[in-house]
Backbone as JSON, one array per atom type, in Angstrom:
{
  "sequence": "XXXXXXXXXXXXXXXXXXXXXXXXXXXXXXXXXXXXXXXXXXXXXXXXXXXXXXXXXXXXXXXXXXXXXXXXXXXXXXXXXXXXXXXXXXXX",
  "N": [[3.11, -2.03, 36.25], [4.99, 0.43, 35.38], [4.52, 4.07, 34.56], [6.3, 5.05, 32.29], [6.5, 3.43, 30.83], [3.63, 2.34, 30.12], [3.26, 4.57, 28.52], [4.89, 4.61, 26.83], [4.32, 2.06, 25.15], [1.69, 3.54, 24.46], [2.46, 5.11, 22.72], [3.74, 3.83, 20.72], [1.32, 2.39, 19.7], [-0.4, 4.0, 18.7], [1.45, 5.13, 16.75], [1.41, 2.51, 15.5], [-1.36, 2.28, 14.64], [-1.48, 4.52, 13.2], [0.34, 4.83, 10.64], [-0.72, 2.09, 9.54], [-3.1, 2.71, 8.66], [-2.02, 4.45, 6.77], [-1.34, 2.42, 5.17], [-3.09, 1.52, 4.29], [-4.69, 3.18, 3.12], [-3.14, 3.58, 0.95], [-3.72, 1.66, -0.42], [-6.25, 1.34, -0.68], [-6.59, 3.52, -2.91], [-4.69, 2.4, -4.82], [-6.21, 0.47, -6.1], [-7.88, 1.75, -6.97], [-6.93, 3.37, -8.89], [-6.35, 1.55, -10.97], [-9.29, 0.29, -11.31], [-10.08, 2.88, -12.57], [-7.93, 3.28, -14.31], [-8.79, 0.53, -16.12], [-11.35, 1.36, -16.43], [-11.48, 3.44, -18.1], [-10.46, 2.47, -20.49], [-7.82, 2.23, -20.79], [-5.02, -0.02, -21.46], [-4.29, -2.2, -19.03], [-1.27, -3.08, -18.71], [1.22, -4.31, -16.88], [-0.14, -6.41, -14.95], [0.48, -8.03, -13.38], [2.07, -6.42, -11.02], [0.07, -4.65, -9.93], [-1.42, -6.83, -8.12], [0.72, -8.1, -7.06], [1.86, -6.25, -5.14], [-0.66, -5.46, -3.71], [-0.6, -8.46, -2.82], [1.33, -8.41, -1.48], [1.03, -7.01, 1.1], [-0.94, -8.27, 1.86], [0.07, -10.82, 3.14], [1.69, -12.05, 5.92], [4.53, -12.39, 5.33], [7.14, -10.12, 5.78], [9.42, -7.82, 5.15], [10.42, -5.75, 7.24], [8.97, -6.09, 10.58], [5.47, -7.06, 11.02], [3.62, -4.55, 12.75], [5.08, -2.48, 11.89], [4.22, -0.9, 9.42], [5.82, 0.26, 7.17], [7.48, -0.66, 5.12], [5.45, -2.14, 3.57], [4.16, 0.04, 2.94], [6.05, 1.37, 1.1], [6.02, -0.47, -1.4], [3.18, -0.33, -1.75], [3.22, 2.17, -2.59], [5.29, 2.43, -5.07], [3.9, 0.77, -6.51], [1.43, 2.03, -6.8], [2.9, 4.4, -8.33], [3.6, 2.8, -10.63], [1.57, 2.4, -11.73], [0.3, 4.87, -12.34], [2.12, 5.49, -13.75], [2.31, 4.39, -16.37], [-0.34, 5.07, -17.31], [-0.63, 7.9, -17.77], [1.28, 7.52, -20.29], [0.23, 6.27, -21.45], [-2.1, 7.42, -22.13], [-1.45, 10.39, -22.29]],
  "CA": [[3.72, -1.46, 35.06], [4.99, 2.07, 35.14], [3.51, 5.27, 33.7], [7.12, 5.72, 31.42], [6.3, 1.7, 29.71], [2.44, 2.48, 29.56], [3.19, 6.09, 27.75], [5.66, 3.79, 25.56], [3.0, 1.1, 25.29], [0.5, 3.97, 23.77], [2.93, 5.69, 21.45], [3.35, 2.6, 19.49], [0.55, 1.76, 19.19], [-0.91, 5.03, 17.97], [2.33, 5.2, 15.15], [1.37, 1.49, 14.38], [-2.76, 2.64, 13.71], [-1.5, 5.44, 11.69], [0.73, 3.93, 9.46], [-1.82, 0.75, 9.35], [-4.18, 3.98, 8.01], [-1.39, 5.09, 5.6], [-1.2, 1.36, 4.1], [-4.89, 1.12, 3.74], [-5.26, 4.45, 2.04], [-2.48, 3.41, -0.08], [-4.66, 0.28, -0.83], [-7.47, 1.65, -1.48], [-5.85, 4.37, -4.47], [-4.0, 1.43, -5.74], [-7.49, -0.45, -6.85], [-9.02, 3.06, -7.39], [-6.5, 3.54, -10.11], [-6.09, 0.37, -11.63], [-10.23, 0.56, -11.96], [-9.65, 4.19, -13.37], [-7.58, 2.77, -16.26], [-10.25, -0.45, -17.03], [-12.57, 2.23, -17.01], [-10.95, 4.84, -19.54], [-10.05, 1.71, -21.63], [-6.59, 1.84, -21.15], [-4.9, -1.48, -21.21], [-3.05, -2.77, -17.45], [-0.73, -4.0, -19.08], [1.4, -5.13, -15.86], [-0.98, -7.01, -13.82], [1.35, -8.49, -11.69], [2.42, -5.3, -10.02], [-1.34, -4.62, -9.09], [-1.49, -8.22, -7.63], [1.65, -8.39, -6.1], [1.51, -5.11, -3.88], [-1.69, -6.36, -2.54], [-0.15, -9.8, -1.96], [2.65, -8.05, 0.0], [0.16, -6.06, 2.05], [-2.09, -9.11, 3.09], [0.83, -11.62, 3.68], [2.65, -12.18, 6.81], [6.04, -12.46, 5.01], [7.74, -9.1, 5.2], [10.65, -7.31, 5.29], [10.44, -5.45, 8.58], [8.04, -6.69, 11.26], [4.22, -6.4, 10.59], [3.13, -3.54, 13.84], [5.69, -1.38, 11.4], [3.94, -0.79, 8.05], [6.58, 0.98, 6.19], [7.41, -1.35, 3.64], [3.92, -2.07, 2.58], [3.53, 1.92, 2.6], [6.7, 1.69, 0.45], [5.76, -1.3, -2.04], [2.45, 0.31, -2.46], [3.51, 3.51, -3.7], [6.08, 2.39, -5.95], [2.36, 0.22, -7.32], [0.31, 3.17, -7.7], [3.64, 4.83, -9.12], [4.0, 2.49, -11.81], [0.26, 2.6, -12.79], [0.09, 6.33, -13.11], [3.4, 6.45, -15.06], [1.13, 3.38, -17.39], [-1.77, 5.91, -17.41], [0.64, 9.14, -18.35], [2.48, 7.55, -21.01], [-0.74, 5.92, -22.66], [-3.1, 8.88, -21.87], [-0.77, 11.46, -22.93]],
  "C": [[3.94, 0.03, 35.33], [4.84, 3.07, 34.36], [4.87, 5.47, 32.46], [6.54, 4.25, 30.35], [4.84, 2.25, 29.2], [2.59, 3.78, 28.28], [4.04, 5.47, 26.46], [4.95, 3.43, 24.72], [2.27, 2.3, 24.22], [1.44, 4.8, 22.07], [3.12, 5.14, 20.56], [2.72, 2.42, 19.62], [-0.44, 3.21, 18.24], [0.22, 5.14, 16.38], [1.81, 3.64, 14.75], [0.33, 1.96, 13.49], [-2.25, 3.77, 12.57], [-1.11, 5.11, 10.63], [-0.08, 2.5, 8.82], [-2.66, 1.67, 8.46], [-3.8, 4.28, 6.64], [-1.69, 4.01, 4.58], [-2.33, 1.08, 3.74], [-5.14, 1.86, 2.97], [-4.64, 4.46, 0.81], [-3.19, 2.31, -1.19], [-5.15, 0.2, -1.78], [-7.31, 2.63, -2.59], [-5.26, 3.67, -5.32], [-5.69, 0.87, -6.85], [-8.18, 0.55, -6.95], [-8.41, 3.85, -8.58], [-6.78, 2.94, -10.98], [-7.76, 0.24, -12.16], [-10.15, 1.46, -12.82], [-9.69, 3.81, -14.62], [-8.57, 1.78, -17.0], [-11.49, 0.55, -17.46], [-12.5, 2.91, -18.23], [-10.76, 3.88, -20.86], [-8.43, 1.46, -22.19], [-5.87, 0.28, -20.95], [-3.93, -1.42, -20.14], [-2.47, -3.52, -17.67], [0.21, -5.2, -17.74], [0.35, -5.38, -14.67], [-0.51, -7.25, -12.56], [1.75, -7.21, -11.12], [1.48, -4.49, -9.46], [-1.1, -5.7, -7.75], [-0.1, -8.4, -6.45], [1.89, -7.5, -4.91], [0.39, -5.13, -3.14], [-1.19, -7.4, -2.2], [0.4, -9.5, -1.15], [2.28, -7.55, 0.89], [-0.45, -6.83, 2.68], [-0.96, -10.22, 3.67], [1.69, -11.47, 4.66], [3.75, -11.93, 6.59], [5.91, -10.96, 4.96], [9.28, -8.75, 5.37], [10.72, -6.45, 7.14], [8.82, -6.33, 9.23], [5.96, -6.12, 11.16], [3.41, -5.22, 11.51], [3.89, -1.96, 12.48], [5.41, -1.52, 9.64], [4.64, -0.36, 6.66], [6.79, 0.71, 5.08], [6.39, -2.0, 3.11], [3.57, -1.09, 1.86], [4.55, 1.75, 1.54], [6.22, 0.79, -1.75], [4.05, -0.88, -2.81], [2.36, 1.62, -3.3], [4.1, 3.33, -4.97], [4.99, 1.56, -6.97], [1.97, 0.78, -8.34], [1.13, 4.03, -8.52], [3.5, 4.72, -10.74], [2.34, 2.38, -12.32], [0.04, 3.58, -13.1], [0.76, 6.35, -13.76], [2.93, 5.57, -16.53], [0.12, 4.56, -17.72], [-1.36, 6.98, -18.34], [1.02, 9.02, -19.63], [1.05, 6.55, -22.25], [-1.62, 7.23, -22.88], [-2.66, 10.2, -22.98], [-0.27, 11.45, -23.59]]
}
């Protein structure tokens, strides 16, 4: 194998772990909100958009290929989006 493939070889795989990092951290803020609000007593009202951004995160099916996290990273934000703008708009 030559040193230009191996140096390939490591650069993906270092952008997959990071982004793998991003979608975990996204994860874990998603279900660190969504407690948040049960806690404060606000009502979650959409469930499914908890539920389903974790489903899309642990399931095989995606939109791009699973080494490239992006659209997990994307699907979870737009999550924790819509539970803060829930939080915001009861809260405040």
């Amino acid at each position: 194998m030559s040193s230009e493939l191996r140096i390939l070889l490591a650069v993906a795989a270092v952008l997959a772990v990071l982004t793998l990092a991003a979608a975990v951290t996204l994860a874990v803020r998603l279900v660190r909100a969504r407690r948040d609000l049960r806690r404060a007593g606000l009502p979650v009202e959409n469930r499914w958009v908890f539920w389903a951004a974790l489903g899309y995160l642990v399931l095989p099916v995606d939109l791009l290929p699973d080494p490239v996290f992006l659209d997990d990273i994307g699907v979870l934000l737009l999550a924790l989006r819509s539970l803060r703008r829930k939080s915001a708009a009861v809260g405040g």
